[in-house]
Short mmCIF file of C-alpha atoms and ligand atoms in Angstrom, two decimals:
data_model
loop_
_atom_site.label_atom_id
_atom_site.label_comp_id
_atom_site.label_asym_id
_atom_site.label_seq_id
_atom_site.Cartn_x
_atom_site.Cartn_y
_atom_site.Cartn_z
CA MET A 1 -23.17 7.70 15.53
CA THR A 2 -25.48 6.04 13.13
CA GLU A 3 -26.36 2.20 13.65
CA SER A 4 -27.85 -0.41 11.29
CA ARG A 5 -28.01 -4.17 11.73
CA GLN A 6 -26.46 -6.28 9.28
CA GLY A 7 -27.44 -10.00 8.10
CA ASN A 8 -25.93 -11.67 10.88
CA GLY A 9 -27.33 -9.67 13.19
CA ARG A 10 -23.80 -7.69 14.32
CA ALA A 11 -24.14 -3.70 14.07
CA LEU A 12 -22.36 -1.90 11.88
CA ASP A 13 -21.56 1.66 13.19
CA VAL A 14 -20.42 4.75 11.52
CA VAL A 15 -18.49 7.32 13.86
CA ALA A 16 -17.00 10.50 12.83
CA SER A 17 -15.39 11.55 15.99
CA VAL A 18 -12.07 10.10 18.35
CA ALA A 19 -14.04 9.92 21.42
CA ASP A 20 -16.68 7.59 19.46
CA ALA A 21 -14.10 5.75 17.61
CA ARG A 22 -12.13 5.24 20.50
CA ALA A 23 -14.90 4.01 22.97
CA ARG A 24 -16.36 1.58 20.63
CA VAL A 25 -12.50 -0.11 20.52
CA ALA A 26 -11.83 0.20 24.14
CA GLY A 27 -15.25 -1.36 24.84
CA TRP A 28 -14.47 -4.59 22.54
CA ARG A 29 -11.05 -4.71 24.15
CA ARG A 30 -12.63 -4.54 27.75
CA ASP A 31 -14.58 -7.39 26.62
CA GLY A 32 -11.69 -9.85 25.83
CA ASP A 33 -12.05 -8.73 21.70
CA SER A 34 -9.06 -8.70 19.51
CA VAL A 35 -9.48 -5.41 17.11
CA GLY A 36 -7.88 -4.93 13.46
CA LEU A 37 -7.92 -1.51 11.99
CA VAL A 38 -7.81 -1.39 8.22
CA PRO A 39 -7.30 2.05 7.25
CA THR A 40 -8.31 3.03 3.58
CA MET A 41 -9.06 5.99 1.67
CA GLY A 42 -12.24 4.57 0.71
CA ALA A 43 -13.27 3.81 -3.33
CA LEU A 44 -13.12 0.54 -1.49
CA HIS A 45 -12.08 -2.37 -4.20
CA ASP A 46 -11.20 -6.36 -4.31
CA GLY A 47 -7.68 -5.23 -2.85
CA HIS A 48 -9.17 -3.22 0.08
CA MET A 49 -11.44 -6.06 1.02
CA ALA A 50 -8.80 -8.88 1.40
CA LEU A 51 -7.18 -6.19 4.00
CA VAL A 52 -10.86 -6.65 5.82
CA ALA A 53 -10.71 -10.67 5.38
CA ALA A 54 -7.10 -10.88 6.74
CA ALA A 55 -8.59 -9.06 9.58
CA ARG A 56 -11.49 -10.74 9.99
CA ALA A 57 -9.71 -13.90 9.93
CA GLU A 58 -7.58 -12.97 12.98
CA CYS A 59 -9.58 -10.65 14.54
CA ASP A 60 -12.98 -10.51 16.95
CA ARG A 61 -13.63 -6.98 15.79
CA VAL A 62 -12.88 -5.24 12.58
CA VAL A 63 -12.57 -1.38 11.85
CA VAL A 64 -12.29 -0.01 8.71
CA SER A 65 -11.30 3.76 8.65
CA ILE A 66 -12.54 5.97 5.52
CA PHE A 67 -10.46 9.00 5.33
CA VAL A 68 -9.02 10.81 1.99
CA ASN A 69 -5.84 12.29 3.77
CA PRO A 70 -5.30 15.78 2.41
CA MET A 71 -1.66 15.88 3.73
CA GLN A 72 -0.70 13.00 1.41
CA PHE A 73 -1.62 14.88 -1.40
CA ASN A 74 1.14 16.53 -2.91
CA ARG A 75 -0.89 18.15 -6.02
CA GLN A 76 -4.10 19.79 -5.21
CA GLY A 77 -5.69 18.37 -8.62
CA ASP A 78 -5.22 14.75 -7.48
CA LEU A 79 -6.67 15.49 -4.01
CA GLU A 80 -9.70 16.97 -6.04
CA THR A 81 -9.85 14.05 -8.33
CA TYR A 82 -9.31 11.31 -6.47
CA PRO A 83 -12.37 9.06 -6.85
CA ARG A 84 -15.14 8.72 -3.33
CA ASP A 85 -18.18 6.70 -3.30
CA GLU A 86 -19.09 6.75 0.44
CA ALA A 87 -22.42 4.64 -0.40
CA ALA A 88 -20.79 2.18 -2.34
CA ASP A 89 -17.78 1.70 0.34
CA HIS A 90 -20.80 0.94 3.07
CA LEU A 91 -22.41 -1.59 1.05
CA LEU A 92 -19.42 -3.68 0.49
CA LEU A 93 -18.20 -3.46 4.31
CA ARG A 94 -21.58 -4.13 5.38
CA ALA A 95 -21.46 -7.71 3.07
CA GLN A 96 -18.31 -8.50 4.78
CA SER A 97 -19.53 -8.02 8.51
CA VAL A 98 -17.26 -5.13 9.27
CA ASP A 99 -18.36 -3.77 13.13
CA LEU A 100 -17.27 -0.19 12.91
CA ILE A 101 -16.51 2.44 9.67
CA TYR A 102 -14.36 5.21 11.26
CA ALA A 103 -14.80 8.28 8.94
CA PRO A 104 -13.38 11.60 10.65
CA THR A 105 -13.52 14.77 9.01
CA PRO A 106 -10.43 16.96 7.95
CA GLU A 107 -11.17 19.11 10.69
CA VAL A 108 -11.43 16.15 13.32
CA MET A 109 -8.13 15.19 11.84
CA TYR A 110 -6.32 18.28 11.90
CA PRO A 111 -8.10 20.68 13.93
CA PRO A 112 -6.72 24.37 13.82
CA GLY A 113 -3.57 24.80 15.12
CA PHE A 114 -2.36 20.99 14.16
CA ALA A 115 1.67 21.48 13.80
CA SER A 116 2.91 18.02 14.00
CA ARG A 117 4.77 15.24 11.53
CA VAL A 118 5.85 12.14 11.60
CA SER A 119 8.46 11.18 9.39
CA VAL A 120 11.12 8.61 8.82
CA ALA A 121 14.46 9.36 7.83
CA GLY A 122 15.96 7.43 5.20
CA LEU A 123 13.13 5.20 3.89
CA ASP A 124 11.43 8.11 3.03
CA ASP A 125 13.77 10.00 1.08
CA CYS A 126 13.67 7.71 -2.27
CA LEU A 127 11.09 6.42 -4.80
CA CYS A 128 7.86 7.55 -3.76
CA GLY A 129 9.53 9.73 -1.23
CA ARG A 130 11.53 11.82 -3.92
CA THR A 131 8.93 12.04 -6.49
CA ARG A 132 5.98 12.96 -4.22
CA PRO A 133 7.43 15.31 -1.66
CA GLY A 134 6.11 15.13 1.65
CA HIS A 135 3.83 12.02 0.73
CA LEU A 136 5.03 9.40 3.27
CA THR A 137 5.34 12.13 5.91
CA GLY A 138 1.76 12.62 5.46
CA VAL A 139 0.71 9.14 5.37
CA CYS A 140 2.83 8.28 8.56
CA THR A 141 1.59 11.30 10.36
CA VAL A 142 -2.40 9.94 9.15
CA VAL A 143 -1.26 6.23 10.16
CA ALA A 144 0.50 7.36 13.77
CA LYS A 145 -2.76 9.36 14.64
CA LEU A 146 -5.25 6.46 13.35
CA LEU A 147 -3.53 4.11 15.57
CA THR A 148 -3.33 5.95 18.59
CA GLN A 149 -7.08 7.22 17.86
CA THR A 150 -8.71 3.52 17.42
CA GLN A 151 -5.69 1.78 19.49
CA PRO A 152 -6.62 -1.76 17.60
CA ASN A 153 -4.57 -4.80 18.15
CA ARG A 154 -3.16 -5.30 14.72
CA ALA A 155 -3.65 -2.83 11.72
CA TYR A 156 -3.60 -4.25 8.08
CA PHE A 157 -1.47 -2.67 5.16
CA GLY A 158 -1.13 -3.97 1.57
CA GLU A 159 1.91 -4.74 -0.16
CA LYS A 160 0.93 -2.85 -3.13
CA ASP A 161 2.35 0.31 -1.77
CA TYR A 162 5.56 -2.00 -0.22
CA GLN A 163 7.54 1.53 0.66
CA GLN A 164 4.23 3.00 2.58
CA LEU A 165 4.21 -0.69 4.28
CA LEU A 166 8.05 -0.28 5.08
CA VAL A 167 8.04 3.32 6.29
CA ILE A 168 4.86 2.42 8.42
CA GLN A 169 6.52 -1.01 10.01
CA ARG A 170 9.68 1.40 10.89
CA MET A 171 7.68 4.16 12.55
CA VAL A 172 5.56 1.73 14.79
CA ARG A 173 8.59 -0.02 15.92
CA ASP A 174 10.61 3.24 16.33
CA LEU A 175 7.52 5.15 18.26
CA ASP A 176 7.12 2.08 20.46
CA LEU A 177 3.54 1.68 19.23
CA PRO A 178 1.49 -1.02 20.17
CA PRO A 179 -0.46 -2.57 16.84
CA LEU A 180 1.21 -5.08 15.11
CA ILE A 181 1.55 -4.32 11.79
CA ARG A 182 0.24 -7.30 8.77
CA PRO A 183 1.42 -6.93 5.26
CA VAL A 184 -1.63 -8.63 2.70
CA PRO A 185 -0.31 -9.51 -0.46
CA THR A 186 -1.11 -7.46 -3.62
CA VAL A 187 -4.62 -8.07 -5.28
CA ARG A 188 -4.49 -8.07 -9.22
CA ALA A 189 -6.99 -8.08 -12.08
CA ALA A 190 -6.99 -10.59 -14.43
CA ASP A 191 -4.45 -9.04 -16.73
CA GLY A 192 -2.26 -8.47 -14.10
CA LEU A 193 -3.00 -4.86 -12.89
CA ALA A 194 -2.90 -4.26 -9.34
CA LEU A 195 -6.36 -3.04 -8.27
CA SER A 196 -6.22 0.87 -7.37
CA SER A 197 -8.92 3.38 -6.57
CA ARG A 198 -6.86 5.57 -9.13
CA ASN A 199 -7.58 2.89 -11.96
CA ALA A 200 -10.81 4.41 -11.78
CA ASN A 201 -10.01 7.54 -13.15
CA LEU A 202 -8.16 5.65 -16.22
CA ASP A 203 -10.41 5.72 -19.82
CA ALA A 204 -10.44 2.29 -21.81
CA SER A 205 -7.31 2.94 -23.66
CA GLN A 206 -5.33 3.88 -20.50
CA ARG A 207 -6.36 0.62 -19.08
CA ALA A 208 -5.89 -1.67 -21.62
CA LYS A 209 -2.00 -0.03 -21.86
CA ALA A 210 -1.83 -0.07 -17.97
CA ALA A 211 -1.84 -3.70 -17.82
CA ARG A 212 1.96 -3.31 -19.21
CA LEU A 213 3.29 -2.35 -15.85
CA TYR A 214 3.02 -5.40 -14.05
CA GLN A 215 3.93 -7.49 -17.55
CA VAL A 216 7.20 -5.13 -17.68
CA LEU A 217 8.05 -5.92 -13.99
CA GLY A 218 7.91 -9.39 -14.79
CA GLU A 219 9.87 -9.34 -18.08
CA VAL A 220 12.54 -7.01 -16.24
CA GLU A 221 12.90 -9.87 -13.96
CA GLN A 222 13.50 -12.28 -16.36
CA ARG A 223 15.97 -10.36 -18.34
CA GLY A 224 18.03 -9.41 -14.93
CA ARG A 225 18.03 -12.48 -13.03
CA LEU A 226 20.41 -14.98 -14.29
CA ASP A 227 19.86 -18.36 -14.49
CA PRO A 228 19.21 -19.94 -11.15
CA PRO A 229 21.86 -22.59 -10.15
CA LYS A 230 21.31 -26.48 -10.95
CA ASP A 231 21.67 -27.05 -7.48
CA SER A 232 18.82 -25.35 -5.86
CA ARG A 233 20.52 -25.69 -2.41
CA GLN A 234 23.22 -22.89 -3.63
CA VAL A 235 22.35 -19.28 -3.87
CA PRO A 236 23.00 -17.94 -7.16
CA LEU A 237 26.23 -16.26 -7.82
CA TYR A 238 26.17 -12.58 -7.85
CA ASN A 239 29.09 -10.96 -10.32
CA GLY A 240 29.62 -8.38 -12.73
CA ASP A 241 27.57 -9.84 -15.14
CA SER A 242 24.65 -9.65 -12.85
CA ALA A 243 25.09 -6.34 -12.00
CA ALA A 244 25.54 -5.82 -16.37
CA ALA A 245 22.34 -7.77 -16.75
CA TRP A 246 20.07 -5.74 -14.53
CA ARG A 247 21.18 -2.42 -15.75
CA SER A 248 20.15 -3.25 -19.25
CA ALA A 249 16.96 -4.95 -18.05
CA LEU A 250 16.12 -1.65 -16.28
CA ALA A 251 16.94 0.23 -19.14
CA TRP A 252 14.82 -2.34 -21.39
CA GLY A 253 12.28 -1.59 -18.63
CA ARG A 254 11.73 1.71 -19.11
CA ASP A 255 12.02 1.94 -22.73
CA ALA A 256 9.19 -1.04 -22.96
CA LEU A 257 6.76 1.15 -20.50
CA LEU A 258 7.20 4.32 -23.02
CA GLN A 259 6.57 1.97 -25.86
CA ALA A 260 3.37 0.63 -24.36
CA GLY A 261 2.41 4.61 -24.07
CA PHE A 262 3.06 5.50 -20.33
CA GLU A 263 3.95 9.30 -20.94
CA LYS A 264 6.29 9.28 -18.02
CA ILE A 265 8.19 6.71 -15.53
CA ASP A 266 9.49 8.65 -11.96
CA TYR A 267 11.09 4.99 -11.51
CA LEU A 268 11.97 1.74 -12.43
CA GLU A 269 14.63 0.28 -9.71
CA LEU A 270 15.84 -2.37 -8.31
CA ARG A 271 16.12 -1.80 -4.24
CA HIS A 272 16.81 -4.03 -1.34
CA ALA A 273 13.42 -5.09 0.00
CA GLU A 274 14.09 -4.14 3.68
CA THR A 275 16.20 -0.74 3.81
CA LEU A 276 15.28 0.36 -0.04
CA GLU A 277 19.32 0.87 -0.36
CA SER A 278 19.77 1.12 -4.61
CA LEU A 279 21.18 -2.37 -5.71
CA GLN A 280 22.84 -2.37 -8.79
CA MET A 281 22.57 -6.44 -8.17
CA ALA A 282 19.74 -8.70 -7.14
CA ALA A 283 21.23 -10.12 -3.87
CA PRO A 284 18.63 -11.20 -2.25
CA PRO A 285 16.14 -9.78 -0.44
CA ALA A 286 15.47 -7.47 -3.82
CA ARG A 287 12.58 -6.35 -5.25
CA LEU A 288 11.81 -4.20 -8.13
CA PHE A 289 9.85 -0.88 -7.70
CA VAL A 290 7.80 0.95 -10.25
CA ALA A 291 5.69 4.57 -10.59
CA ALA A 292 4.81 5.77 -14.00
CA TRP A 293 2.03 8.01 -15.53
CA LEU A 294 -1.06 7.34 -17.65
CA GLY A 295 -2.30 10.86 -18.49
CA ALA A 296 -2.59 12.48 -15.31
CA THR A 297 -2.97 9.11 -13.62
CA ARG A 298 0.09 7.68 -11.47
CA LEU A 299 0.21 3.84 -10.95
CA ILE A 300 2.67 2.09 -9.04
CA ASP A 301 3.62 -1.54 -8.45
CA ASN A 302 6.61 -3.65 -7.26
CA LEU A 303 7.56 -6.97 -7.81
CA ALA A 304 9.96 -9.78 -5.19
CA ILE A 305 12.81 -10.71 -6.83
CA ASP A 306 13.05 -14.59 -6.07
CA PRO A 307 16.40 -15.89 -7.19
CA ARG A 308 15.46 -19.50 -7.13
CA ARG A 309 11.85 -19.06 -9.19
CA PRO A 310 12.41 -21.03 -12.24
CA LYS A 311 12.57 -19.13 -15.40
P1 LIG B 401 -5.89 3.40 -0.13
O1 LIG B 401 -7.12 3.54 0.12
O2 LIG B 401 -5.11 3.65 -1.65
O3 LIG B 401 -5.00 4.38 0.62
O4 LIG B 401 -5.24 1.76 0.09
C1 LIG B 401 -5.64 1.57 1.55
C2 LIG B 401 -4.93 -0.05 1.74
O5 LIG B 401 -5.13 -0.61 1.08
C3 LIG B 401 -3.19 0.24 1.86
O6 LIG B 401 -2.84 -0.33 2.85
C4 LIG B 401 -2.97 -0.09 0.52
O7 LIG B 401 -1.74 -0.56 0.38
C5 LIG B 401 -4.17 -1.33 0.75
N1 LIG B 401 -4.02 -1.59 -0.99
C6 LIG B 401 -5.05 -0.69 -1.81
N2 LIG B 401 -4.98 -1.51 -2.91
C7 LIG B 401 -4.45 -2.86 -2.83
C8 LIG B 401 -3.99 -3.74 -3.96
N3 LIG B 401 -4.68 -4.35 -5.07
N4 LIG B 401 -3.83 -5.23 -3.03
C9 LIG B 401 -3.68 -5.11 -2.03
N5 LIG B 401 -3.72 -4.36 -1.12
C10 LIG B 401 -4.30 -2.60 -1.39
#
C-alpha cells in the first residue's frame, strides 16, 4: 500500500488488493463515515471528475477504482489502444481530495479459474448489448465485484453510458446489492461532444467531426417532436403523425451523421428511457440513443426527450 499526504492533510492511499480495499472501507464505516465509490477505467477527464464531485458532496470518504476491464472489451484492438495515464490520474484525484484509489490488476480481478458472469436479460440485448456482444455482461460482472469488494454506501455512474447505468441499477435491485446507485448528468465539451477517454484517440479532423454527434441528436429531437401543446398542463398528443415524424427524423439523423463523416452507425434509435423498449413515437419517458464510428473510434451519446421543452 502506498500513501501520500494531500494538501488538506488527508491521506491518499493506492491499493491493489481486495483485502486492502475492503479493510480501508470497513475501517471508515466502523467510524461512522459514509463511503462513495466511483468506478472508472482511468484516463480521467472532467466527466469522471463530476462523479467524484458528486461523491465528495454526499459521502465522507471517496474511493475511485481504476481498472481497464478486459472482460468488457469485445475487440482485442480496442483493449490494446484504450488510453492509460496513471500518473495524470493520480494527480487529478489528489487534487479532488479522494481518499483511496483502488487499482487491482487483471489477475486480482480474475484469478485463474474465474468462471462466473453476471448478466441482465432483456436490458442487455439491444443497443450496445447487440452491437458489442458480451460488453454489458463484462460491465455487470466487474461492477458486481467492485461493489462487493469495496462495500460502499453509494456508487456513482454517468448518464453518458445510459444503458450501462440502467443495467447496473437493475442488477443492484435484482441481486439485493446494498449500495445506492447515483446517476450523474453527462459532462460535455464546449461544442457539445460528451467527454470520453476514447476522444483522446481522435485526430484533429475526427475531433472536429465528432461534435456533430450530439448536435444531430438535438436536431433529430426537433424534427421528431411535434409542437408542444399551448396549454402546458396537457401532455402532447401521440398519434400516427408523431410516429411518422420520428421515423423520418431518425432517417434524417442517420444520413446527417454519414454526411458529417461518420463512417458507420451502429444505432440511432428512440427507446423507452427505463425499459429500453423500441418506440415508434416518443411517449414519455423516451430517450434517443446513438453509437457511431469515426475511424477506429466508436462514440456513444444519448438525449432525453422532453415533450414540454419549447422548440
Ligand atoms: P469509464 O472510465 O469510461 O468506464 O467511465 C467511468 C464512469 O464515468 C462511468 O460511470 C461513465 O458513465 C462516467 N463518465 C464517462 N464520461 C462521462 C461524461 N462525459 N459525463 C459524465 N460521466 C461520464
